[in-house]
Amino acid sequence: MPDTSPPLLHWTENQLPASARWRAENGAAPPRRVVLADDTMTADAAYRLASEGTGLLWRGDFHNARQLLQALARRIDKRRAKQALPASDPREAFNQHRQAQAQRARTLGMLLIELDAGYGCALRRAPDLRDACLAAYGPADGPSVASLRELQGLVGAQQWRLKGVELPALGGARIHPHYGVFSPVRGEYLRLVAQAPLPAGAETLAVDVGTGTGVLAALLARRGVARVIATDLNPRALACARDNLAALGLAQRVTVREADLFPPERAPLVVCNPPWLPARPSSQLEMAVYDQDSRMLRGFLDGLAAHLAPGGEGWLILSDLAEHLGLRSREALLDWIAAAGLTVAGRLDARPEHPRAADASDPLHAARAAEVTSLWRLRAA
């Protein structure tokens, strides 16, 4: 039988061996070497150790740990700026960017915080991390250690969840993303779904494939669709969608189901907003952005015709950023559509309005500036 026990982080303290459960949402292995660190450690020393893969188990003031993390980030970014070379093509720029981001995350992930069996932190001036950890990790089963960077992400996600994201496409209603579920912060694709003409019969039934927060299912229900089936495989997404739809008063009209892409029903309208970039995700959250080998995109296209009611439409919401990065061609997408027995009935386009599209310092600025998000209206050939 394979060992399914959680990984442990081991270290020595007061000349005695110690260990605790290792928590890393991205699946990273615990550091093999761990040293104790406190307020006396310089940022240069911390940077050298972290760059070598040595975990720094913090025993000083919590606020000082946050300042040290910022100092490490500045050193990483400064070194990266000195070493950066212009990429020969957009695809190479994308690969270099992802490699640099991964290395940055590994180094910053070496600053570690210990939590007790209730997710409390005994460090001086430590904030209350219990609710954020409970929401992300579930009930604790003993002491644990996580990176400060991850814990900051948990706290930020909990604040997003409590505050919610106000969406004009939903009449100003809020969607509350759970930890690990991608937040609907880009409004252009929501506007496309709000504006596209509903096909005949869609007022009776629609399917939202890969629902995430449930935002598209909610939008379809708000447009007057009497019954919506929303599917997902991620347990966090399923719980998130159910919570959001209940809060919006739509739980009676939207059924959330665990499914790999399609439910068994045929529907007049099937909607899918798959991850936009064909690359390997490095964490659960990145699965909303990166679709390795275009698995979800191709699975949706290949199965769509068999799940459409006669005369029905499939709406594929997809950015062309992958095309500008050289990761996928428009010809390949059109070939996949044709090979799946589908035709294009129409397309609605929208330019992105997020800040990164106008950030000239972004390594991928040229591709982001040219990006267009489209709603492809697909029908069975």
GROMACS .gro file of C-alpha atoms in nm:
model
  381
    1MET     CA    1   0.000   0.000   0.000
    2PRO     CA    2   0.138   0.349  -0.084
    3ASP     CA    3   0.219   0.577   0.207
    4THR     CA    4  -0.056   0.840   0.221
    5SER     CA    5   0.050   0.998   0.550
    6PRO     CA    6   0.121   1.372   0.533
    7PRO     CA    7   0.483   1.475   0.488
    8LEU     CA    8   0.673   1.592   0.793
    9LEU     CA    9   0.924   1.871   0.832
   10HIS     CA   10   1.215   1.774   1.056
   11TRP     CA   11   1.454   2.002   1.242
   12THR     CA   12   1.670   2.016   1.554
   13GLU     CA   13   1.595   2.258   1.837
   14ASN     CA   14   1.763   2.277   2.177
   15GLN     CA   15   1.971   1.978   2.064
   16LEU     CA   16   1.656   1.767   2.032
   17PRO     CA   17   1.486   1.637   1.716
   18ALA     CA   18   1.152   1.799   1.631
   19SER     CA   19   0.897   1.756   1.356
   20ALA     CA   20   0.558   1.883   1.244
   21ARG     CA   21   0.323   1.832   0.954
   22TRP     CA   22   0.438   2.008   0.638
   23ARG     CA   23   0.173   2.212   0.459
   24ALA     CA   24   0.226   2.330   0.103
   25GLU     CA   25  -0.072   2.385  -0.126
   26ASN     CA   26   0.148   2.360  -0.435
   27GLY     CA   27   0.266   2.013  -0.337
   28ALA     CA   28   0.626   2.120  -0.278
   29ALA     CA   29   0.834   1.880  -0.070
   30PRO     CA   30   0.953   2.000   0.271
   31PRO     CA   31   1.305   2.144   0.282
   32ARG     CA   32   1.563   1.880   0.363
   33ARG     CA   33   1.766   2.118   0.574
   34VAL     CA   34   1.612   2.356   0.828
   35VAL     CA   35   1.782   2.614   1.047
   36LEU     CA   36   1.629   2.831   1.316
   37ALA     CA   37   1.611   3.202   1.232
   38ASP     CA   38   1.517   3.510   1.427
   39ASP     CA   39   1.545   3.887   1.430
   40THR     CA   40   1.926   3.872   1.438
   41MET     CA   41   1.954   3.710   1.094
   42THR     CA   42   2.046   3.953   0.819
   43ALA     CA   43   1.856   3.964   0.493
   44ASP     CA   44   2.173   3.875   0.301
   45ALA     CA   45   2.229   3.565   0.512
   46ALA     CA   46   1.865   3.466   0.480
   47TYR     CA   47   1.878   3.514   0.104
   48ARG     CA   48   2.187   3.296   0.070
   49LEU     CA   49   2.033   3.014   0.274
   50ALA     CA   50   1.693   3.034   0.108
   51SER     CA   51   1.850   3.035  -0.239
   52GLU     CA   52   2.028   2.711  -0.144
   53GLY     CA   53   1.696   2.552  -0.045
   54THR     CA   54   1.746   2.576   0.331
   55GLY     CA   55   1.429   2.630   0.531
   56LEU     CA   56   1.435   2.917   0.780
   57LEU     CA   57   1.208   2.827   1.073
   58TRP     CA   58   1.126   3.164   1.223
   59ARG     CA   59   1.154   3.216   1.599
   60GLY     CA   60   1.147   3.596   1.611
   61ASP     CA   61   0.888   3.871   1.582
   62PHE     CA   62   0.617   3.801   1.322
   63HIS     CA   63   0.625   4.153   1.177
   64ASN     CA   64   1.000   4.124   1.135
   65ALA     CA   65   0.946   3.802   0.943
   66ARG     CA   66   0.716   3.989   0.706
   67GLN     CA   67   0.981   4.257   0.657
   68LEU     CA   68   1.244   3.991   0.592
   69LEU     CA   69   1.020   3.832   0.328
   70GLN     CA   70   0.992   4.169   0.154
   71ALA     CA   71   1.370   4.208   0.168
   72LEU     CA   72   1.415   3.865   0.011
   73ALA     CA   73   1.172   3.957  -0.266
   74ARG     CA   74   1.367   4.276  -0.341
   75ARG     CA   75   1.691   4.083  -0.370
   76ILE     CA   76   1.535   3.824  -0.600
   77ASP     CA   77   1.383   4.089  -0.826
   78LYS     CA   78   1.703   4.293  -0.836
   79ARG     CA   79   1.908   3.991  -0.935
   80ARG     CA   80   1.651   3.891  -1.194
   81ALA     CA   81   1.655   4.240  -1.347
   82LYS     CA   82   2.034   4.223  -1.384
   83GLN     CA   83   2.027   3.877  -1.542
   84ALA     CA   84   1.725   3.928  -1.765
   85LEU     CA   85   1.792   3.896  -2.136
   86PRO     CA   86   1.543   3.975  -2.411
   87ALA     CA   87   1.373   3.656  -2.522
   88SER     CA   88   1.401   3.561  -2.886
   89ASP     CA   89   1.027   3.503  -2.923
   90PRO     CA   90   0.706   3.529  -2.717
   91ARG     CA   91   0.703   3.159  -2.632
   92GLU     CA   92   1.055   3.180  -2.493
   93ALA     CA   93   0.957   3.492  -2.297
   94PHE     CA   94   0.666   3.301  -2.145
   95ASN     CA   95   0.886   3.005  -2.050
   96GLN     CA   96   1.150   3.232  -1.897
   97HIS     CA   97   0.882   3.419  -1.705
   98ARG     CA   98   0.733   3.099  -1.560
   99GLN     CA   99   1.076   2.963  -1.467
  100ALA     CA  100   1.166   3.287  -1.293
  101GLN     CA  101   0.834   3.296  -1.108
  102ALA     CA  102   0.876   2.935  -0.996
  103GLN     CA  103   1.229   3.002  -0.869
  104ARG     CA  104   1.108   3.313  -0.690
  105ALA     CA  105   0.828   3.119  -0.523
  106ARG     CA  106   1.069   2.843  -0.413
  107THR     CA  107   1.310   3.089  -0.255
  108LEU     CA  108   1.044   3.295  -0.080
  109GLY     CA  109   0.881   2.971   0.036
  110MET     CA  110   1.182   2.894   0.256
  111LEU     CA  111   1.076   3.134   0.533
  112LEU     CA  112   0.870   2.908   0.760
  113ILE     CA  113   0.616   2.960   1.039
  114GLU     CA  114   0.512   2.698   1.294
  115LEU     CA  115   0.145   2.660   1.386
  116ASP     CA  116   0.000   2.479   1.685
  117ALA     CA  117  -0.272   2.213   1.674
  118GLY     CA  118  -0.539   2.482   1.641
  119TYR     CA  119  -0.353   2.689   1.376
  120GLY     CA  120  -0.243   2.941   1.638
  121CYS     CA  121   0.094   3.111   1.604
  122ALA     CA  122   0.299   3.179   1.918
  123LEU     CA  123   0.529   3.439   1.762
  124ARG     CA  124   0.530   3.793   1.896
  125ARG     CA  125   0.280   4.022   1.717
  126ALA     CA  126   0.143   3.732   1.514
  127PRO     CA  127  -0.203   3.786   1.364
  128ASP     CA  128  -0.487   3.542   1.414
  129LEU     CA  129  -0.438   3.289   1.136
  130ARG     CA  130  -0.690   3.032   1.258
  131ASP     CA  131  -0.991   3.112   1.040
  132ALA     CA  132  -0.784   3.146   0.722
  133CYS     CA  133  -0.602   2.817   0.784
  134LEU     CA  134  -0.920   2.635   0.875
  135ALA     CA  135  -1.089   2.755   0.555
  136ALA     CA  136  -0.797   2.638   0.340
  137TYR     CA  137  -0.667   2.330   0.519
  138GLY     CA  138  -0.970   2.200   0.708
  139PRO     CA  139  -0.955   2.085   1.071
  140ALA     CA  140  -0.603   2.055   1.208
  141ASP     CA  141  -0.465   1.719   1.313
  142GLY     CA  142  -0.165   1.844   1.507
  143PRO     CA  143   0.110   2.107   1.487
  144SER     CA  144   0.222   2.208   1.140
  145VAL     CA  145   0.461   2.430   0.952
  146ALA     CA  146   0.390   2.638   0.641
  147SER     CA  147   0.575   2.908   0.456
  148LEU     CA  148   0.501   3.265   0.552
  149ARG     CA  149   0.433   3.337   0.186
  150GLU     CA  150   0.162   3.071   0.176
  151LEU     CA  151   0.009   3.192   0.502
  152GLN     CA  152  -0.010   3.545   0.363
  153GLY     CA  153  -0.191   3.402   0.062
  154LEU     CA  154  -0.436   3.224   0.289
  155VAL     CA  155  -0.511   3.543   0.481
  156GLY     CA  156  -0.559   3.739   0.158
  157ALA     CA  157  -0.789   3.469   0.020
  158GLN     CA  158  -0.995   3.473   0.338
  159GLN     CA  159  -1.037   3.849   0.307
  160TRP     CA  160  -1.150   3.805  -0.056
  161ARG     CA  161  -1.394   3.540   0.056
  162LEU     CA  162  -1.544   3.758   0.329
  163LYS     CA  163  -1.558   4.075   0.121
  164GLY     CA  164  -1.651   3.918  -0.211
  165VAL     CA  165  -1.608   4.056  -0.563
  166GLU     CA  166  -1.871   4.300  -0.686
  167LEU     CA  167  -1.971   4.220  -1.043
  168PRO     CA  168  -2.158   4.468  -1.266
  169ALA     CA  169  -2.265   4.179  -1.492
  170LEU     CA  170  -2.463   4.044  -1.196
  171GLY     CA  171  -2.621   4.379  -1.122
  172GLY     CA  172  -2.363   4.460  -0.856
  173ALA     CA  173  -2.410   4.131  -0.669
  174ARG     CA  174  -2.103   3.979  -0.508
  175ILE     CA  175  -1.930   3.648  -0.568
  176HIS     CA  176  -1.727   3.513  -0.274
  177PRO     CA  177  -1.436   3.295  -0.395
  178HIS     CA  178  -1.311   3.022  -0.164
  179TYR     CA  179  -0.941   2.954  -0.121
  180GLY     CA  180  -0.809   2.766  -0.423
  181VAL     CA  181  -1.096   2.877  -0.649
  182PHE     CA  182  -1.013   3.139  -0.910
  183SER     CA  183  -1.176   3.475  -0.850
  184PRO     CA  184  -1.380   3.626  -1.139
  185VAL     CA  185  -1.181   3.950  -1.144
  186ARG     CA  186  -1.184   3.991  -1.523
  187GLY     CA  187  -1.515   4.134  -1.630
  188GLU     CA  188  -1.489   4.114  -2.008
  189TYR     CA  189  -1.579   3.746  -2.033
  190LEU     CA  190  -1.878   3.800  -1.804
  191ARG     CA  191  -2.002   4.080  -2.027
  192LEU     CA  192  -1.976   3.852  -2.329
  193VAL     CA  193  -2.194   3.589  -2.160
  194ALA     CA  194  -2.438   3.858  -2.052
  195GLN     CA  195  -2.468   3.998  -2.407
  196ALA     CA  196  -2.465   3.689  -2.631
  197PRO     CA  197  -2.809   3.601  -2.776
  198LEU     CA  198  -2.955   3.293  -2.609
  199PRO     CA  199  -3.022   3.010  -2.857
  200ALA     CA  200  -3.373   2.874  -2.897
  201GLY     CA  201  -3.476   2.662  -2.599
  202ALA     CA  202  -3.200   2.787  -2.373
  203GLU     CA  203  -3.455   2.945  -2.141
  204THR     CA  204  -3.538   2.592  -2.022
  205LEU     CA  205  -3.194   2.441  -1.956
  206ALA     CA  206  -2.827   2.535  -1.972
  207VAL     CA  207  -2.507   2.367  -1.854
  208ASP     CA  208  -2.203   2.545  -1.711
  209VAL     CA  209  -1.900   2.317  -1.751
  210GLY     CA  210  -1.624   2.382  -1.495
  211THR     CA  211  -1.827   2.625  -1.289
  212GLY     CA  212  -1.560   2.737  -1.039
  213THR     CA  213  -1.722   3.004  -0.822
  214GLY     CA  214  -2.056   2.947  -0.997
  215VAL     CA  215  -2.049   3.292  -1.154
  216LEU     CA  216  -2.150   3.189  -1.507
  217ALA     CA  217  -2.427   2.962  -1.378
  218ALA     CA  218  -2.557   3.255  -1.174
  219LEU     CA  219  -2.535   3.485  -1.475
  220LEU     CA  220  -2.733   3.242  -1.692
  221ALA     CA  221  -2.999   3.206  -1.423
  222ARG     CA  222  -3.019   3.585  -1.390
  223ARG     CA  223  -3.072   3.600  -1.767
  224GLY     CA  224  -3.386   3.392  -1.726
  225VAL     CA  225  -3.268   3.034  -1.779
  226ALA     CA  226  -3.511   2.827  -1.571
  227ARG     CA  227  -3.269   2.545  -1.488
  228VAL     CA  228  -2.889   2.541  -1.490
  229ILE     CA  229  -2.662   2.245  -1.422
  230ALA     CA  230  -2.315   2.353  -1.302
  231THR     CA  231  -2.034   2.093  -1.299
  232ASP     CA  232  -1.683   2.078  -1.156
  233LEU     CA  233  -1.434   1.823  -1.024
  234ASN     CA  234  -1.264   2.041  -0.762
  235PRO     CA  235  -1.428   1.989  -0.418
  236ARG     CA  236  -1.344   2.346  -0.323
  237ALA     CA  237  -1.513   2.477  -0.637
  238LEU     CA  238  -1.823   2.266  -0.574
  239ALA     CA  239  -1.855   2.402  -0.219
  240CYS     CA  240  -1.781   2.756  -0.338
  241ALA     CA  241  -2.042   2.745  -0.616
  242ARG     CA  242  -2.308   2.607  -0.382
  243ASP     CA  243  -2.240   2.880  -0.125
  244ASN     CA  244  -2.251   3.158  -0.384
  245LEU     CA  245  -2.565   3.035  -0.554
  246ALA     CA  246  -2.742   2.998  -0.221
  247ALA     CA  247  -2.638   3.351  -0.121
  248LEU     CA  248  -2.775   3.482  -0.451
  249GLY     CA  249  -3.106   3.301  -0.400
  250LEU     CA  250  -3.047   3.074  -0.699
  251ALA     CA  251  -2.998   2.737  -0.532
  252GLN     CA  252  -3.340   2.615  -0.645
  253ARG     CA  253  -3.265   2.691  -1.009
  254VAL     CA  254  -2.900   2.587  -1.030
  255THR     CA  255  -2.790   2.231  -0.954
  256VAL     CA  256  -2.421   2.189  -0.874
  257ARG     CA  257  -2.281   1.844  -0.960
  258GLU     CA  258  -1.944   1.676  -0.939
  259ALA     CA  259  -1.859   1.572  -1.294
  260ASP     CA  260  -1.564   1.558  -1.531
  261LEU     CA  261  -1.692   1.811  -1.784
  262PHE     CA  262  -2.046   1.712  -1.891
  263PRO     CA  263  -2.353   1.585  -1.709
  264PRO     CA  264  -2.555   1.314  -1.891
  265GLU     CA  265  -2.828   1.557  -2.000
  266ARG     CA  266  -2.838   1.720  -2.343
  267ALA     CA  267  -2.899   2.092  -2.325
  268PRO     CA  268  -2.987   2.375  -2.566
  269LEU     CA  269  -2.694   2.573  -2.425
  270VAL     CA  270  -2.362   2.444  -2.287
  271VAL     CA  271  -2.111   2.703  -2.164
  272CYS     CA  272  -1.744   2.653  -2.081
  273ASN     CA  273  -1.468   2.894  -1.977
  274PRO     CA  274  -1.165   2.660  -1.970
  275PRO     CA  275  -0.815   2.762  -1.857
  276TRP     CA  276  -0.671   2.980  -2.128
  277LEU     CA  277  -0.306   2.873  -2.144
  278PRO     CA  278  -0.180   2.525  -2.240
  279ALA     CA  279   0.085   2.474  -1.973
  280ARG     CA  280   0.133   2.263  -1.661
  281PRO     CA  281  -0.018   2.416  -1.346
  282SER     CA  282   0.204   2.417  -1.037
  283SER     CA  283  -0.079   2.449  -0.782
  284GLN     CA  284  -0.452   2.395  -0.744
  285LEU     CA  285  -0.522   2.763  -0.804
  286GLU     CA  286  -0.318   2.763  -1.127
  287MET     CA  287  -0.548   2.495  -1.269
  288ALA     CA  288  -0.790   2.777  -1.348
  289VAL     CA  289  -0.523   2.943  -1.566
  290TYR     CA  290  -0.315   2.657  -1.709
  291ASP     CA  291  -0.462   2.360  -1.897
  292GLN     CA  292  -0.185   2.105  -1.960
  293ASP     CA  293  -0.199   1.972  -2.316
  294SER     CA  294  -0.528   2.166  -2.357
  295ARG     CA  295  -0.702   1.873  -2.188
  296MET     CA  296  -1.013   2.060  -2.075
  297LEU     CA  297  -1.043   2.266  -2.392
  298ARG     CA  298  -1.017   1.962  -2.619
  299GLY     CA  299  -1.237   1.751  -2.391
  300PHE     CA  300  -1.509   2.017  -2.407
  301LEU     CA  301  -1.487   2.043  -2.786
  302ASP     CA  302  -1.475   1.666  -2.841
  303GLY     CA  303  -1.778   1.600  -2.619
  304LEU     CA  304  -1.989   1.903  -2.700
  305ALA     CA  305  -2.188   1.778  -3.000
  306ALA     CA  306  -2.305   1.471  -2.807
  307HIS     CA  307  -2.433   1.688  -2.522
  308LEU     CA  308  -2.619   1.951  -2.725
  309ALA     CA  309  -2.993   1.931  -2.778
  310PRO     CA  310  -3.097   1.955  -3.147
  311GLY     CA  311  -3.028   2.311  -3.264
  312GLY     CA  312  -2.837   2.390  -2.944
  313GLU     CA  313  -2.522   2.597  -2.902
  314GLY     CA  314  -2.202   2.562  -2.709
  315TRP     CA  315  -2.038   2.880  -2.587
  316LEU     CA  316  -1.660   2.858  -2.558
  317ILE     CA  317  -1.515   3.155  -2.371
  318LEU     CA  318  -1.145   3.174  -2.453
  319SER     CA  319  -0.869   3.431  -2.465
  320ASP     CA  320  -0.626   3.435  -2.757
  321LEU     CA  321  -0.333   3.510  -2.524
  322ALA     CA  322  -0.197   3.161  -2.593
  323GLU     CA  323  -0.182   3.250  -2.962
  324HIS     CA  324   0.017   3.568  -2.899
  325LEU     CA  325   0.256   3.370  -2.677
  326GLY     CA  326   0.309   3.106  -2.945
  327LEU     CA  327   0.157   2.832  -2.728
  328ARG     CA  328  -0.136   2.754  -2.960
  329SER     CA  329  -0.228   2.870  -3.309
  330ARG     CA  330  -0.566   2.989  -3.430
  331GLU     CA  331  -0.543   2.722  -3.701
  332ALA     CA  332  -0.505   2.449  -3.438
  333LEU     CA  333  -0.812   2.574  -3.251
  334LEU     CA  334  -1.021   2.582  -3.569
  335ASP     CA  335  -0.898   2.233  -3.662
  336TRP     CA  336  -1.003   2.100  -3.320
  337ILE     CA  337  -1.346   2.258  -3.362
  338ALA     CA  338  -1.394   2.101  -3.705
  339ALA     CA  339  -1.259   1.763  -3.596
  340ALA     CA  340  -1.514   1.758  -3.312
  341GLY     CA  341  -1.798   1.788  -3.564
  342LEU     CA  342  -1.870   2.152  -3.480
  343THR     CA  343  -1.918   2.469  -3.680
  344VAL     CA  344  -1.875   2.830  -3.573
  345ALA     CA  345  -2.211   3.010  -3.571
  346GLY     CA  346  -2.063   3.339  -3.457
  347ARG     CA  347  -1.813   3.505  -3.227
  348LEU     CA  348  -1.821   3.799  -2.986
  349ASP     CA  349  -1.494   3.969  -2.892
  350ALA     CA  350  -1.383   4.193  -2.606
  351ARG     CA  351  -1.059   4.362  -2.515
  352PRO     CA  352  -0.925   4.307  -2.162
  353GLU     CA  353  -0.938   4.596  -1.918
  354HIS     CA  354  -0.722   4.456  -1.637
  355PRO     CA  355  -0.416   4.663  -1.531
  356ARG     CA  356  -0.158   4.415  -1.660
  357ALA     CA  357  -0.271   4.477  -2.017
  358ALA     CA  358  -0.132   4.832  -1.987
  359ASP     CA  359   0.178   4.751  -1.779
  360ALA     CA  360   0.475   4.802  -2.009
  361SER     CA  361   0.711   4.657  -1.747
  362ASP     CA  362   0.539   4.317  -1.763
  363PRO     CA  363   0.766   4.066  -1.942
  364LEU     CA  364   0.463   3.951  -2.140
  365HIS     CA  365   0.333   4.300  -2.214
  366ALA     CA  366   0.333   4.270  -2.594
  367ALA     CA  367   0.113   3.960  -2.581
  368ARG     CA  368  -0.117   4.100  -2.312
  369ALA     CA  369  -0.163   4.425  -2.502
  370ALA     CA  370  -0.279   4.236  -2.811
  371GLU     CA  371  -0.505   3.995  -2.623
  372VAL     CA  372  -0.871   3.949  -2.717
  373THR     CA  373  -1.123   3.742  -2.525
  374SER     CA  374  -1.387   3.572  -2.740
  375LEU     CA  375  -1.715   3.391  -2.697
  376TRP     CA  376  -1.730   3.130  -2.971
  377ARG     CA  377  -2.086   3.019  -3.059
  378LEU     CA  378  -2.052   2.656  -3.167
  379ARG     CA  379  -2.311   2.422  -3.317
  380ALA     CA  380  -2.309   2.059  -3.423
  381ALA     CA  381  -2.219   2.034  -3.792
   0.00000   0.00000   0.00000
